[in-house]
Coordinates of C-alpha atoms in Angstrom, one line a residue:
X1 CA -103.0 81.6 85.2
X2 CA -102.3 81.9 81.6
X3 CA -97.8 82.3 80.9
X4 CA -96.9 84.0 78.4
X5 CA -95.6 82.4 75.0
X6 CA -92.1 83.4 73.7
X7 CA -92.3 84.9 70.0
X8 CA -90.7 82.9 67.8
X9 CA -87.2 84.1 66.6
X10 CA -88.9 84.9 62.9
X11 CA -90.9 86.8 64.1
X12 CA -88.6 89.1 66.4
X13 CA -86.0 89.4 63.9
X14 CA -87.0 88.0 60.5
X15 CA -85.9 86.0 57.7
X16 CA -82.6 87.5 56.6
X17 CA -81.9 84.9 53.8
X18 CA -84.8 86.0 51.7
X19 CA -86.7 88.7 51.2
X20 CA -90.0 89.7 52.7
X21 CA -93.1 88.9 50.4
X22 CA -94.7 91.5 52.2
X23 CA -91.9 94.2 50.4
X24 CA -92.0 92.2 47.3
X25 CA -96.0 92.3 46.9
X26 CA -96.0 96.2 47.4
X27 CA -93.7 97.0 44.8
X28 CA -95.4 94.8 42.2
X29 CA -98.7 96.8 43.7
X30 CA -97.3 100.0 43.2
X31 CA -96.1 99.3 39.8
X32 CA -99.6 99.0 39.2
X33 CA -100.3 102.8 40.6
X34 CA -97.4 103.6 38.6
X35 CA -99.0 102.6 35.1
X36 CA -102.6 103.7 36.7
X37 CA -101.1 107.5 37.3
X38 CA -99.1 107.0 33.8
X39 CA -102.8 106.7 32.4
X40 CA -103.9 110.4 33.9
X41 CA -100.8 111.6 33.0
X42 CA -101.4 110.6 29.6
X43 CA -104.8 111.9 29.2
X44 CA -104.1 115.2 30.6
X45 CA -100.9 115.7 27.8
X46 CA -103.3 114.2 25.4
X47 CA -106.3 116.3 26.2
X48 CA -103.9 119.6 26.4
X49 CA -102.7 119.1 22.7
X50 CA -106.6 118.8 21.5
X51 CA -107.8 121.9 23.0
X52 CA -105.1 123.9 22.1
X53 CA -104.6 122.6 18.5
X54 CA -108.8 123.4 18.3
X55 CA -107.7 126.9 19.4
X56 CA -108.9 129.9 17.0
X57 CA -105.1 131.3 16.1
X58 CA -104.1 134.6 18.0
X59 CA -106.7 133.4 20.7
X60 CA -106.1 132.4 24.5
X61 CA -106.5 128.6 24.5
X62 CA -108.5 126.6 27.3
X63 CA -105.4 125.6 28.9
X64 CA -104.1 129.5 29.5
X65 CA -107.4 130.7 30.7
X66 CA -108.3 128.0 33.3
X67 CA -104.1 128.0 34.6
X68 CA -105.1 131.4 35.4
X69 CA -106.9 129.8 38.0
X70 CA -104.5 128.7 40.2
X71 CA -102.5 129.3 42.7
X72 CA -98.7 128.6 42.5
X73 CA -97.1 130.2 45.7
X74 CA -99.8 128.1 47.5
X75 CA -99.4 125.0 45.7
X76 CA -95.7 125.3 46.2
X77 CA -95.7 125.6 50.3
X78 CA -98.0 122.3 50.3
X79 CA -95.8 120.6 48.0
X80 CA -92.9 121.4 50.1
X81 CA -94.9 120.0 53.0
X82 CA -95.7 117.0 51.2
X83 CA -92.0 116.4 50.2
X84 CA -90.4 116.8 54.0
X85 CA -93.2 114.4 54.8
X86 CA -91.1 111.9 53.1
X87 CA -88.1 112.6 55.0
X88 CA -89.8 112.1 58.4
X89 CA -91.3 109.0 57.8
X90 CA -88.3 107.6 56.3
X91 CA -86.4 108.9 59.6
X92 CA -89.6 106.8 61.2
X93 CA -88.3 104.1 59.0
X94 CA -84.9 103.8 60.4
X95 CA -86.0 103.7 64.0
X96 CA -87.9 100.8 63.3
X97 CA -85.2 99.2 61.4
X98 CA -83.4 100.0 65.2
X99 CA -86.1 98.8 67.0
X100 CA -86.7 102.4 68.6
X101 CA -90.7 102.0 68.8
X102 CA -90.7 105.3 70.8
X103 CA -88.8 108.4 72.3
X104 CA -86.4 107.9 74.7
X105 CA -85.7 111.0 76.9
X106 CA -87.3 114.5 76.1
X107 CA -89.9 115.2 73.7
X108 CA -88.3 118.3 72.7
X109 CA -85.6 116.6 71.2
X110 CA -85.9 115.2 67.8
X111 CA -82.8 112.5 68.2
X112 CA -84.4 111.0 70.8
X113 CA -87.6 109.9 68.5
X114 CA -88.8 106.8 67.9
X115 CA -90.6 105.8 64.9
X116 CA -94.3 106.9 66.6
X117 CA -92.9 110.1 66.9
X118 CA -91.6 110.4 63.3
X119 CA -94.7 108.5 62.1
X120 CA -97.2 110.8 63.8
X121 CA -95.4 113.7 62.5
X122 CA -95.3 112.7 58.7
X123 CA -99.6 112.0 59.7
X124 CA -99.7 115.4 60.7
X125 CA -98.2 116.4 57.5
X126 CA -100.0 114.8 55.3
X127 CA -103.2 115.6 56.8
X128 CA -101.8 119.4 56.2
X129 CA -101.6 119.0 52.5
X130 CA -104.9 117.1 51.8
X131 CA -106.2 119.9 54.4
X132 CA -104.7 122.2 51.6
X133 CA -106.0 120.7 48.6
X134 CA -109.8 120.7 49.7
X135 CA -108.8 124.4 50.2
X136 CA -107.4 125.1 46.8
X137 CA -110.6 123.4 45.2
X138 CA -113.1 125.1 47.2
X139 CA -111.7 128.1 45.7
X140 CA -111.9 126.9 42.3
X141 CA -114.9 125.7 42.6
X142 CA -115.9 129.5 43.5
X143 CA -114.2 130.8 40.8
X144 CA -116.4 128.6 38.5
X145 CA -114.0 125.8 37.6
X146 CA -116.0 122.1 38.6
X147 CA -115.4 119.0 37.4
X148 CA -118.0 119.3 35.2
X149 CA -117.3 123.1 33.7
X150 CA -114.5 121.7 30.8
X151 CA -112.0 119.3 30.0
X152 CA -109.8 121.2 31.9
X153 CA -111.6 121.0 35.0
X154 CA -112.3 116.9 34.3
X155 CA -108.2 116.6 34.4
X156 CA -107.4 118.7 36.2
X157 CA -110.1 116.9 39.2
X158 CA -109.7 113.8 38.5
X159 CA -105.5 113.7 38.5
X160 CA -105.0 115.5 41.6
X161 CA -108.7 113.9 43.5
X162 CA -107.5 110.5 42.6
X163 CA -103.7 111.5 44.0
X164 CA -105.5 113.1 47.1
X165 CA -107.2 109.7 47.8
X166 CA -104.2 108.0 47.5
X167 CA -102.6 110.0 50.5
X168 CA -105.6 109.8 52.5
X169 CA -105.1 105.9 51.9
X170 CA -101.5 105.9 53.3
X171 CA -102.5 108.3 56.4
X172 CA -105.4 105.7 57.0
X173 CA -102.1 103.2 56.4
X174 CA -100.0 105.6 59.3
X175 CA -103.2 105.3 61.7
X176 CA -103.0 101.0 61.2
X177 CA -98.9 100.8 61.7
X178 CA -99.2 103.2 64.8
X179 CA -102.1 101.1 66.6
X180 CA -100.9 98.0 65.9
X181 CA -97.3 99.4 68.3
X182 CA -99.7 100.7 71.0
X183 CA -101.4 97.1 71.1
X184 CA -99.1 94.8 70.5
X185 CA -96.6 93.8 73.5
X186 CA -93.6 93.3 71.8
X187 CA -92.2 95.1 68.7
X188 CA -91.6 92.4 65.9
X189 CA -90.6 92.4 62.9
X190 CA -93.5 91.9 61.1
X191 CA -94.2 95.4 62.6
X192 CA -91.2 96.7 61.2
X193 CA -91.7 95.7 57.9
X194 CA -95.2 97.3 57.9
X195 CA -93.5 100.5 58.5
X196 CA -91.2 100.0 55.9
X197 CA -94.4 98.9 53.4
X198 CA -96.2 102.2 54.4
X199 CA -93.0 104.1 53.2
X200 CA -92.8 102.9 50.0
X201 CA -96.4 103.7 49.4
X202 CA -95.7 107.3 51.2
X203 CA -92.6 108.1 49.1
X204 CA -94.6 106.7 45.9
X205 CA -97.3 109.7 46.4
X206 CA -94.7 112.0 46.6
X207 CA -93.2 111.1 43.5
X208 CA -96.2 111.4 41.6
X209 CA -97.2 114.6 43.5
X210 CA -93.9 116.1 42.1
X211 CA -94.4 115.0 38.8
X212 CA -97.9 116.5 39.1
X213 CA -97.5 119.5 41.0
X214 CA -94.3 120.0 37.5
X215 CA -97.1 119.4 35.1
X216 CA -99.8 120.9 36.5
X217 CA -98.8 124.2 37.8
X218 CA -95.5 124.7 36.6
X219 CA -95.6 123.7 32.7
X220 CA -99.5 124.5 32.7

C-alpha cells in the first residue's frame, strides 16, 4: 500500500525571502498587453483625427454618425458588471492568501466564502459581460455596422474583439485555478499564487475596459 508523501514546506507556504517568478513573469507579460492595447488605442485616436479632418465642413463626420450606433445605458450596466468582477475576485484573492479554499458554514452568507466561491462568482460575471458584448454586436451588425463597413467599424471591432478575447482568456484562466483546488489534495501555495496571477490578469482587463468603454462610448 502506497503512504502518502508530506509536501514539502515550499510548497505549503512558500519562499517568503524572495519573490515569486511566477508574479514577476506576469507583470513583465502584461506590460506587454499594456503596449499591445496602447497600439489599438493609438490607432483608433489616430484614425478618429483622419476621418474627421477629411470631413466636408458643416457636415456630420464618420465618427458622429456611426456613435449614433451605440448603446451607452447598456454599455454602462456591463461595464459596471465588469468592474465589481474585480472586487470579487480580489475578495477570492484574500481567501487564498488565508488559505480559505472554500465556504465554511452557509452558502447564503457571503463572509463565510472561500476563494471558489468568490472565484466562481467573478466567472459568472465575466461570462455576463462577454454574454453582453456578442449582444451589443449582433445589434450592430443589424444595424449595418461590420467590421468591414468603415474604419470605424475596423476600430471599433477590433479594440473591443481583441479585449473580449482577453476576458474569455482569463475565465478560461478562472476554470484552470478552480480545477486544479477540486483535484489537488492539499491547498499549496503554488495554488495560491495562481490565484493571485489570475487577478492581475483579471484587474488588467478591467483597466483597459475602463479606459475603453471612456473612449469609446463616452468621448466618441
Amino acid at each position: 500500500m502506497a503512504t502518502a508523501t508530506a509536501l514539502p514546506a515550499s510548497r505549503e507556504h512558500g519562499h517568503h525571502d524572495r519573490p515569486s517568478m511566477v508574479s514577476v513573469g506576469t507583470i513583465v507579460w502584461l506590460s506587454s498587453e499594456l503596449m499591445f492595447f496602447a497600439a489599438l488605442f493609438a490607432a483608433y485616436f489616430t484614425i478618429r483625427s483622419v476621418t474627421t479632418a477629411a470631413a466636408a465642413p458643416g457636415t456630420q463626420t464618420l465618427w458622429q454618425a456611426m456613435t449614433e450606433h451605440l448603446d451607452v445605458p447598456f454599455a454602462s450596466v456591463n461595464t459596471f458588471i465588469l468592474v465589481a468582477s474585480s472586487f470579487t475576485c480580489q475578495a477570492g484573492v484574500f481567501a487564498a492568501e488565508h488559505g480559505k479554499v472554500g465556504r465554511i458554514g452557509s452558502l447564503a452568507n457571503p463572509r463565510n466564502w472561500g476563494m471558489r466561491e468568490w472565484f466562481i462568482l467573478t466567472y459568472v460575471m465575466g461570462a455576463v459581460f462577454v454574454a453582453g458584448q456578442v449582444t451589443e454586436y449582433t445589434g450592430l451588425v443589424q444595424e449595418g455596422l461590420t467590421i468591414s463597413s468603415n474604419a470605424y467599424g475596423s476600430v471599433f471591432y477590433l479594440a473591443t474583439g481583441f479585449h473580449a478575447l482577453h476576458v474569455t482568456g482569463g475565465l478560461i484562466a478562472f476554470v484552470f485555478v478552480l480545477a486544479r483546488t477540486y483535484m489537488a489534495r492539499k491547498f499549496t501555495h503554488e495554488q495560491a499564487v495562481s490565484a493571485i496571477v489570475v487577478s492581475y490578469y483579471w484587474h488588467f482587463v478591467d483597466v483597459v475596459w475602463i479606459a475603453l468603454f471612456a473612449t469609446i462610448y463616452l468621448l466618441k
